[in-house]
Backbone as a chain_set.jsonl record, in Angstrom:
{"seq": "EDMPSADKTAEILNPVLSPFRMHIRNCLEATCFLDKVRYISRAIEDLNKDISKLIGNDFQAACDDIISMLILALCNISEDMFVSLYVNLRLLMDVLPSFLSGSLWDYNLVSLCASYDFLFTMRFCEHVGKLDSEHIRCSKERVFLDRTFIKT", "coords": {"N": [[13.078, 14.014, 31.315], [15.657, 13.836, 28.902], [15.303, 14.048, 25.324], [15.815, 11.176, 23.269], [18.924, 10.587, 21.575], [19.731, 10.849, 18.055], [21.183, 8.622, 17.271], [20.541, 6.783, 19.283], [17.793, 6.545, 18.903], [17.787, 5.459, 16.317], [19.02, 3.051, 16.903], [17.081, 1.835, 18.492], [14.914, 1.689, 16.719], [15.886, 0.28, 14.524], [15.779, -2.665, 14.632], [13.069, -2.914, 14.164], [12.554, -1.561, 11.766], [14.272, -2.741, 9.88], [13.344, -5.435, 9.055], [10.933, -4.548, 7.963], [11.77, -2.868, 5.874], [12.942, -4.833, 4.28], [10.713, -6.361, 3.442], [9.368, -4.357, 2.041], [11.21, -3.774, 0.044], [11.138, -6.201, -1.32], [8.504, -6.058, -2.179], [8.608, -3.831, -3.898], [10.234, -4.859, -5.853], [8.779, -6.963, -6.84], [6.849, -8.261, -9.536], [4.367, -9.256, -9.917], [1.035, -8.566, -9.04], [-0.316, -9.904, -6.933], [1.832, -10.895, -5.481], [2.897, -8.489, -4.599], [0.83, -7.66, -2.882], [0.977, -9.715, -1.003], [3.575, -9.338, 0.114], [3.257, -6.777, 1.167], [1.179, -7.166, 3.014], [2.435, -8.893, 4.804], [4.522, -7.234, 5.634], [3.141, -5.186, 6.98], [1.809, -6.61, 8.979], [3.988, -7.686, 10.458], [5.291, -5.294, 11.172], [3.36, -4.08, 12.784], [3.29, -5.896, 14.933], [5.918, -5.633, 15.908], [6.037, -2.884, 16.579], [4.082, -2.818, 18.54], [5.345, -4.266, 20.522], [7.303, -2.464, 21.198], [5.909, -0.188, 22.18], [3.987, -1.104, 23.912], [1.223, -3.193, 25.143], [-1.232, -2.047, 24.646], [-1.333, -1.131, 22.146], [-2.911, -0.203, 19.116], [-3.638, -1.103, 15.91], [-4.483, 0.893, 13.266], [-6.535, 1.046, 10.43], [-5.237, -0.783, 8.513], [-5.858, -1.98, 6.053], [-6.495, 0.106, 4.272], [-4.11, 1.462, 4.229], [-2.517, -0.494, 3.15], [-3.431, -0.597, 0.505], [-2.772, 1.961, -0.203], [-0.005, 1.843, -0.059], [0.526, 0.128, -2.183], [-0.159, 1.815, -4.203], [1.84, 3.65, -4.047], [4.211, 2.687, -4.991], [6.008, 3.748, -6.781], [7.756, 5.573, -5.69], [10.892, 6.359, -4.058], [12.59, 3.898, -2.025], [13.525, 4.713, 0.562], [12.118, 7.1, 0.952], [9.551, 6.13, 0.852], [9.447, 4.328, 3.072], [9.871, 6.126, 5.131], [7.613, 7.805, 4.864], [5.55, 5.936, 5.344], [6.103, 5.045, 7.975], [5.893, 7.455, 9.362], [3.163, 7.951, 9.021], [2.106, 5.786, 10.437], [2.965, 6.406, 13.011], [1.608, 8.787, 13.415], [-1.023, 7.873, 13.436], [-1.159, 5.756, 15.31], [0.635, 5.97, 17.503], [0.367, 8.53, 18.331], [-2.42, 9.108, 19.129], [-3.888, 11.114, 20.323], [-3.774, 13.225, 18.699], [-5.98, 13.37, 17.132], [-9.47, 13.527, 17.866], [-11.35, 11.793, 17.103], [-12.734, 8.951, 15.383], [-11.573, 5.74, 14.04], [-12.056, 6.107, 11.402], [-11.488, 8.795, 11.015], [-8.736, 8.674, 11.306], [-8.086, 7.208, 9.051], [-8.77, 9.05, 7.064], [-6.989, 11.12, 7.637], [-4.545, 9.836, 7.157], [-4.721, 9.293, 4.431], [-5.033, 11.895, 3.393], [-2.62, 13.044, 4.261], [-0.797, 11.454, 2.881], [-1.426, 11.855, 0.15], [-1.108, 14.587, 0.057], [1.582, 14.745, 0.628], [2.643, 13.377, -1.607], [1.704, 15.033, -3.666], [3.01, 17.413, -3.022], [5.666, 16.591, -3.257], [5.792, 15.882, -6.0], [5.075, 18.318, -7.105], [7.165, 19.949, -6.235], [9.285, 18.721, -7.573], [8.522, 19.293, -10.179], [8.547, 22.102, -10.155], [11.228, 22.427, -9.599], [12.361, 21.485, -11.985], [11.308, 23.373, -13.757], [12.481, 25.636, -12.679], [15.244, 25.151, -13.045], [15.282, 25.152, -15.793], [14.457, 27.762, -16.268], [16.593, 29.17, -15.128], [18.653, 28.331, -16.825], [17.739, 29.424, -19.251], [17.749, 32.125, -18.55], [20.484, 32.591, -18.169], [21.379, 32.185, -20.773], [20.058, 34.298, -22.007], [21.236, 36.508, -20.74], [23.836, 36.162, -21.645], [23.414, 36.521, -24.398], [22.463, 39.167, -24.355], [24.74, 40.525, -23.411], [26.512, 39.961, -25.46], [25.239, 41.247, -27.551], [25.395, 43.908, -26.687], [28.147, 44.349, -26.781], [28.7, 44.362, -29.503]], "CA": [[14.143, 13.255, 30.689], [16.021, 14.357, 27.591], [14.912, 13.266, 24.155], [16.913, 10.299, 22.856], [19.717, 11.062, 20.444], [19.402, 10.207, 16.771], [21.802, 7.29, 17.276], [19.764, 5.924, 20.18], [16.526, 6.294, 18.214], [18.076, 4.521, 15.226], [19.31, 1.756, 17.525], [15.803, 1.27, 18.946], [14.018, 1.432, 15.588], [16.486, -0.565, 13.493], [15.201, -4.017, 14.581], [11.697, -2.816, 13.653], [12.531, -1.094, 10.381], [15.025, -3.617, 8.963], [12.458, -6.401, 8.377], [9.946, -3.8, 7.185], [12.451, -2.478, 4.637], [13.135, -6.034, 3.464], [9.428, -6.668, 2.801], [9.068, -3.294, 1.08], [12.112, -3.989, -1.094], [10.555, -7.323, -2.068], [7.286, -5.56, -2.827], [8.979, -2.959, -5.004], [10.855, -5.676, -6.9], [7.811, -7.938, -7.355], [6.138, -7.834, -10.741], [2.999, -9.765, -9.817], [0.22, -7.811, -8.08], [-0.581, -10.727, -5.745], [3.067, -10.905, -4.69], [2.969, -7.192, -3.925], [-0.129, -7.695, -1.774], [1.511, -10.636, 0.008], [4.688, -8.686, 0.811], [2.729, -5.65, 1.939], [0.44, -7.713, 4.161], [3.431, -9.395, 5.759], [5.238, -6.072, 6.174], [2.27, -4.495, 7.936], [1.587, -7.515, 10.107], [5.212, -7.726, 11.263], [5.545, -3.967, 11.738], [2.416, -3.887, 13.89], [3.753, -6.703, 16.072], [7.147, -5.047, 16.448], [5.737, -1.605, 17.229], [3.338, -3.082, 19.779], [6.343, -4.664, 21.525], [8.022, -1.261, 21.622], [5.119, 0.811, 22.908], [3.094, -1.713, 24.888], [0.135, -4.062, 24.693], [-2.445, -1.305, 24.291], [-1.179, -0.683, 20.758], [-4.016, -0.537, 18.212], [-3.325, -0.8, 14.512], [-5.646, 1.486, 12.604], [-6.696, 1.1, 8.968], [-4.207, -1.496, 7.755], [-6.278, -2.255, 4.676], [-6.394, 1.295, 3.428], [-2.688, 1.748, 4.067], [-1.999, -1.495, 2.207], [-3.743, -0.144, -0.847], [-1.989, 3.17, -0.413], [1.362, 1.396, -0.328], [0.58, -0.387, -3.552], [-0.243, 2.964, -5.106], [3.023, 4.494, -3.908], [5.407, 1.894, -5.303], [6.914, 4.419, -7.71], [8.688, 6.48, -5.02], [12.085, 5.662, -3.577], [12.383, 3.061, -0.841], [13.713, 5.502, 1.785], [11.009, 8.034, 1.074], [8.374, 5.321, 1.121], [9.506, 3.844, 4.451], [9.696, 7.299, 5.992], [6.205, 8.196, 4.79], [4.716, 4.933, 5.995], [6.34, 5.063, 9.421], [5.305, 8.691, 9.886], [1.712, 7.77, 9.086], [1.804, 4.873, 11.547], [3.152, 7.139, 14.263], [0.508, 9.739, 13.522], [-2.287, 7.204, 13.727], [-1.157, 4.787, 16.407], [1.41, 6.379, 18.663], [-0.1, 9.851, 18.743], [-3.866, 9.161, 18.865], [-4.505, 12.341, 20.838], [-3.758, 14.199, 17.61], [-7.379, 13.459, 16.711], [-10.402, 13.103, 18.917], [-12.417, 11.022, 16.471], [-12.734, 7.498, 15.221], [-10.593, 5.204, 13.098], [-12.341, 6.703, 10.095], [-10.707, 10.029, 10.968], [-7.347, 8.296, 11.075], [-7.992, 6.847, 7.633], [-8.791, 10.275, 6.274], [-5.736, 11.838, 7.859], [-3.447, 9.143, 6.475], [-4.863, 9.513, 2.991], [-4.737, 13.302, 3.093], [-1.186, 13.258, 4.451], [-0.077, 10.768, 1.808], [-1.616, 12.527, -1.124], [-0.485, 15.897, 0.191], [3.02, 14.493, 0.512], [2.951, 13.057, -3.003], [1.481, 16.221, -4.481], [4.094, 18.346, -2.718], [6.893, 16.063, -3.844], [5.697, 16.005, -7.457], [5.049, 19.74, -7.419], [8.534, 20.448, -6.043], [10.093, 18.216, -8.685], [8.118, 20.041, -11.366], [9.064, 23.461, -10.004], [12.681, 22.315, -9.731], [12.675, 21.386, -13.413], [11.016, 24.675, -14.346], [13.475, 26.563, -12.159], [16.528, 24.927, -13.718], [15.073, 25.595, -17.176], [14.412, 29.225, -16.211], [17.964, 29.628, -14.877], [19.407, 28.107, -18.062], [17.283, 30.419, -20.225], [18.209, 33.436, -18.083], [21.922, 32.683, -18.461], [21.514, 32.355, -22.218], [19.589, 35.639, -22.319], [22.28, 37.433, -20.287], [24.949, 36.005, -22.586], [23.017, 37.161, -25.653], [22.412, 40.612, -24.104], [26.118, 41.02, -23.325], [27.081, 39.856, -26.8], [24.602, 42.289, -28.342], [25.915, 45.198, -26.235], [29.54, 44.465, -27.216], [28.821, 44.537, -30.959]], "C": [[14.388, 13.802, 29.29], [15.514, 13.441, 26.488], [16.087, 12.377, 23.756], [17.643, 10.88, 21.652], [19.294, 10.322, 19.181], [19.971, 8.792, 16.722], [20.996, 6.314, 18.118], [18.427, 5.563, 19.522], [16.722, 5.283, 17.094], [18.324, 3.125, 15.774], [18.021, 1.058, 17.955], [14.944, 0.849, 17.758], [14.583, 0.459, 14.556], [15.929, -1.987, 13.464], [13.766, -4.037, 14.044], [11.708, -2.502, 12.161], [13.265, -2.01, 9.408], [14.145, -4.662, 8.286], [11.414, -5.702, 7.501], [10.546, -3.386, 5.843], [12.627, -3.681, 3.704], [11.842, -6.382, 2.719], [9.089, -5.623, 1.737], [9.941, -3.455, -0.162], [11.574, -5.122, -1.969], [9.311, -6.882, -2.822], [7.639, -4.725, -4.051], [9.569, -3.751, -6.171], [9.877, -6.663, -7.537], [7.104, -7.381, -8.586], [4.677, -8.258, -10.709], [2.239, -9.007, -8.723], [-0.025, -8.616, -6.807], [0.654, -10.849, -4.861], [3.224, -9.596, -3.928], [2.049, -7.175, -2.707], [0.4, -8.576, -0.648], [2.637, -9.981, 0.808], [4.205, -7.531, 1.686], [2.008, -6.147, 3.178], [1.403, -8.199, 5.237], [4.177, -8.239, 6.426], [4.418, -5.385, 7.257], [2.057, -5.34, 9.179], [2.805, -7.53, 11.037], [5.502, -6.378, 11.918], [4.624, -3.703, 12.921], [2.849, -4.658, 15.13], [4.961, -6.057, 16.734], [6.884, -3.726, 17.167], [4.983, -1.839, 18.53], [4.274, -3.556, 20.884], [7.07, -3.442, 22.069], [7.184, -0.362, 22.52], [4.082, 0.214, 23.836], [1.931, -2.459, 24.275], [-1.118, -3.313, 24.271], [-2.373, -0.739, 22.873], [-2.382, -1.119, 19.923], [-3.621, -0.133, 16.8], [-4.582, -0.295, 13.83], [-5.484, 1.419, 11.095], [-5.567, 0.45, 8.177], [-4.595, -1.699, 6.291], [-6.082, -1.05, 3.777], [-4.933, 1.671, 3.212], [-2.059, 0.746, 3.11], [-2.233, -1.052, 0.769], [-2.938, 1.102, -1.198], [-0.55, 2.813, -0.765], [1.483, 0.906, -1.762], [0.542, 0.752, -4.564], [1.041, 3.791, -5.105], [4.317, 3.797, -4.307], [6.381, 2.608, -6.227], [7.85, 5.405, -7.023], [9.84, 5.673, -4.442], [11.795, 4.923, -2.277], [12.494, 3.875, 0.449], [12.546, 6.447, 2.022], [9.734, 7.289, 1.457], [8.329, 4.869, 2.576], [9.264, 4.993, 5.414], [8.237, 7.738, 6.026], [5.335, 7.224, 5.563], [4.865, 4.982, 7.507], [5.756, 6.325, 10.041], [3.792, 8.579, 10.004], [1.329, 6.859, 10.244], [1.925, 5.602, 12.877], [2.006, 8.119, 14.477], [-0.765, 9.047, 13.975], [-2.273, 6.404, 15.013], [-0.444, 5.255, 17.662], [0.918, 7.715, 19.195], [-1.607, 9.996, 18.537], [-4.53, 10.429, 19.386], [-4.493, 13.453, 19.797], [-5.176, 14.43, 17.094], [-8.279, 13.013, 17.85], [-11.455, 12.155, 18.37], [-12.156, 9.54, 16.384], [-11.612, 7.05, 14.285], [-10.814, 5.769, 11.697], [-11.566, 8.002, 9.931], [-9.244, 9.725, 10.689], [-7.134, 7.931, 9.61], [-7.901, 8.098, 6.768], [-7.488, 11.043, 6.418], [-4.597, 11.169, 7.105], [-3.525, 9.352, 4.971], [-4.507, 10.94, 2.617], [-3.245, 13.57, 3.201], [-0.401, 12.647, 3.296], [-0.205, 11.507, 0.489], [-1.024, 13.926, -1.101], [1.022, 15.769, 0.007], [3.4, 14.244, -0.944], [2.78, 14.274, -3.893], [2.635, 17.199, -4.283], [5.385, 17.889, -3.368], [6.888, 16.255, -5.36], [5.76, 17.481, -7.87], [6.459, 20.326, -7.308], [9.447, 19.98, -7.165], [9.811, 19.024, -9.949], [8.691, 21.457, -11.321], [10.579, 23.459, -10.153], [13.104, 22.254, -11.185], [12.437, 22.722, -14.104], [12.083, 25.688, -13.955], [14.807, 26.4, -12.878], [16.439, 25.362, -15.18], [15.106, 27.121, -17.243], [15.822, 29.792, -16.032], [18.802, 29.478, -16.141], [19.04, 29.161, -19.103], [17.774, 31.815, -19.844], [19.681, 33.63, -18.397], [22.146, 32.9, -19.952], [21.128, 33.775, -22.621], [20.648, 36.673, -21.931], [23.464, 37.38, -21.242], [24.636, 36.719, -23.898], [22.989, 38.672, -25.499], [23.819, 41.201, -24.094], [26.777, 41.004, -24.705], [26.545, 40.98, -27.679], [25.179, 43.661, -27.984], [27.337, 45.416, -26.752], [29.644, 44.787, -28.699], [28.307, 45.859, -31.427]], "O": [[13.454, 14.181, 28.584], [15.324, 12.24, 26.681], [17.24, 12.785, 23.892], [17.054, 11.572, 20.822], [18.596, 9.309, 19.234], [19.334, 7.876, 16.203], [20.79, 5.165, 17.728], [17.989, 4.414, 19.582], [15.924, 4.359, 16.936], [17.895, 2.133, 15.185], [17.883, -0.156, 17.802], [14.321, -0.212, 17.779], [13.822, -0.128, 13.788], [15.628, -2.491, 12.382], [13.306, -5.058, 13.532], [10.964, -3.103, 11.387], [12.919, -2.055, 8.228], [14.18, -4.781, 7.061], [11.056, -6.198, 6.432], [9.91, -3.534, 4.8], [12.478, -3.558, 2.488], [11.865, -6.661, 1.52], [8.586, -5.96, 0.665], [9.466, -3.291, -1.286], [11.555, -5.02, -3.195], [9.092, -7.283, -3.965], [7.042, -4.89, -5.115], [9.424, -3.364, -7.331], [10.114, -7.145, -8.645], [6.804, -6.19, -8.665], [3.844, -7.676, -11.404], [2.746, -8.832, -7.615], [0.05, -8.063, -5.709], [0.542, -10.901, -3.636], [3.63, -9.585, -2.765], [2.444, -6.727, -1.63], [0.286, -8.224, 0.526], [2.654, -10.057, 2.037], [4.687, -7.338, 2.802], [2.203, -5.614, 4.271], [1.208, -7.946, 6.425], [4.432, -8.265, 7.63], [4.937, -5.045, 8.32], [2.119, -4.837, 10.301], [2.666, -7.403, 12.254], [5.909, -6.321, 13.078], [5.055, -3.166, 13.942], [2.785, -4.14, 16.244], [5.027, -5.944, 17.958], [7.44, -3.476, 18.237], [5.216, -1.14, 19.516], [4.031, -3.281, 22.058], [7.413, -3.387, 23.25], [7.686, 0.169, 23.51], [3.356, 0.96, 24.494], [1.677, -2.382, 23.073], [-1.981, -3.883, 23.604], [-3.237, 0.032, 22.455], [-2.821, -2.266, 20.011], [-3.312, 1.028, 16.532], [-5.613, -0.967, 13.817], [-4.413, 1.704, 10.56], [-5.005, 1.067, 7.272], [-3.751, -1.599, 5.4], [-5.569, -1.165, 2.663], [-4.562, 2.143, 2.138], [-1.164, 1.099, 2.342], [-1.337, -1.126, -0.071], [-2.486, 1.273, -2.329], [0.047, 3.411, -1.66], [2.438, 1.239, -2.464], [1.132, 0.664, -5.641], [1.302, 4.543, -6.045], [5.404, 4.278, -3.987], [7.488, 2.112, -6.44], [8.67, 6.027, -7.698], [9.766, 4.447, -4.349], [10.88, 5.275, -1.532], [11.65, 3.743, 1.335], [12.05, 6.578, 3.141], [8.945, 7.758, 2.278], [7.302, 5.006, 3.241], [8.538, 4.848, 6.397], [7.69, 8.012, 7.095], [4.481, 7.636, 6.348], [3.873, 4.962, 8.236], [5.183, 6.271, 11.129], [3.204, 9.058, 10.975], [0.354, 7.116, 10.949], [1.087, 5.435, 13.763], [1.499, 8.261, 15.589], [-1.503, 9.577, 14.805], [-3.271, 6.373, 15.733], [-0.886, 4.959, 18.772], [1.043, 7.994, 20.387], [-2.04, 10.914, 17.84], [-5.62, 10.783, 18.938], [-5.12, 14.495, 19.984], [-5.528, 15.532, 16.675], [-7.879, 12.211, 18.695], [-12.361, 11.752, 19.1], [-11.448, 8.96, 17.206], [-10.816, 7.858, 13.807], [-9.876, 5.893, 10.91], [-11.046, 8.289, 8.853], [-8.59, 10.436, 9.926], [-6.127, 8.301, 9.007], [-7.069, 8.192, 5.865], [-6.949, 11.556, 5.438], [-3.776, 11.845, 6.484], [-2.505, 9.563, 4.314], [-3.778, 11.178, 1.654], [-2.665, 14.238, 2.345], [0.547, 13.251, 2.793], [0.785, 11.752, -0.2], [-0.501, 14.403, -2.109], [1.651, 16.575, -0.678], [4.358, 14.826, -1.453], [3.603, 14.527, -4.772], [3.172, 17.746, -5.247], [6.113, 18.689, -3.958], [7.866, 16.735, -5.933], [6.411, 17.838, -8.852], [6.893, 21.095, -8.166], [10.283, 20.741, -7.653], [10.724, 19.391, -10.689], [9.244, 21.951, -12.304], [11.152, 24.369, -10.753], [14.082, 22.887, -11.583], [13.241, 23.16, -14.926], [12.532, 26.488, -14.775], [15.429, 27.385, -13.275], [17.406, 25.881, -15.738], [15.701, 27.701, -18.151], [16.203, 30.761, -16.689], [19.567, 30.374, -16.495], [19.916, 29.725, -19.76], [18.168, 32.597, -20.709], [20.088, 34.704, -18.84], [22.995, 33.697, -20.351], [21.78, 34.385, -23.468], [20.926, 37.599, -22.692], [24.028, 38.411, -21.606], [25.479, 37.431, -24.444], [23.433, 39.394, -26.392], [24.064, 42.248, -24.694], [27.51, 41.925, -25.065], [27.287, 41.591, -28.449], [25.423, 44.483, -28.867], [27.698, 46.533, -27.121], [30.606, 45.435, -29.111], [28.343, 46.147, -32.624]]}, "num_chains": 1, "name": "protein.A"}
């Protein structure tokens, strides 16, 4: 059978992701740490229920606590990026368990490594992007100065 189209996938996932996004938005807007924990706990609990309805009763949620703490640590990234990262981690751990042959501890490690790798890569790319734009600006100024010097 063919893979579902992007529209079909979005249609299937929207009822799952919409409430999750709402809880995450509330978490990002909350100023109190306990409110953040409450919204995150609710988001994870509801997401687990919804995903288990989608993929069957044998669904097992792995390492919710560690992901909860990870979420709290990642509140400074954009909502879309955050939701995408979180959902990808859930899929890696719960929907694709054959990816690893080990225990839930392995899943915890993979999720942490993936998250920090993602954040490092994102931050590094932003940094390089800033350096690159600075380098390009300096190069243009240098070329302008060189041309001016040659003309005189």
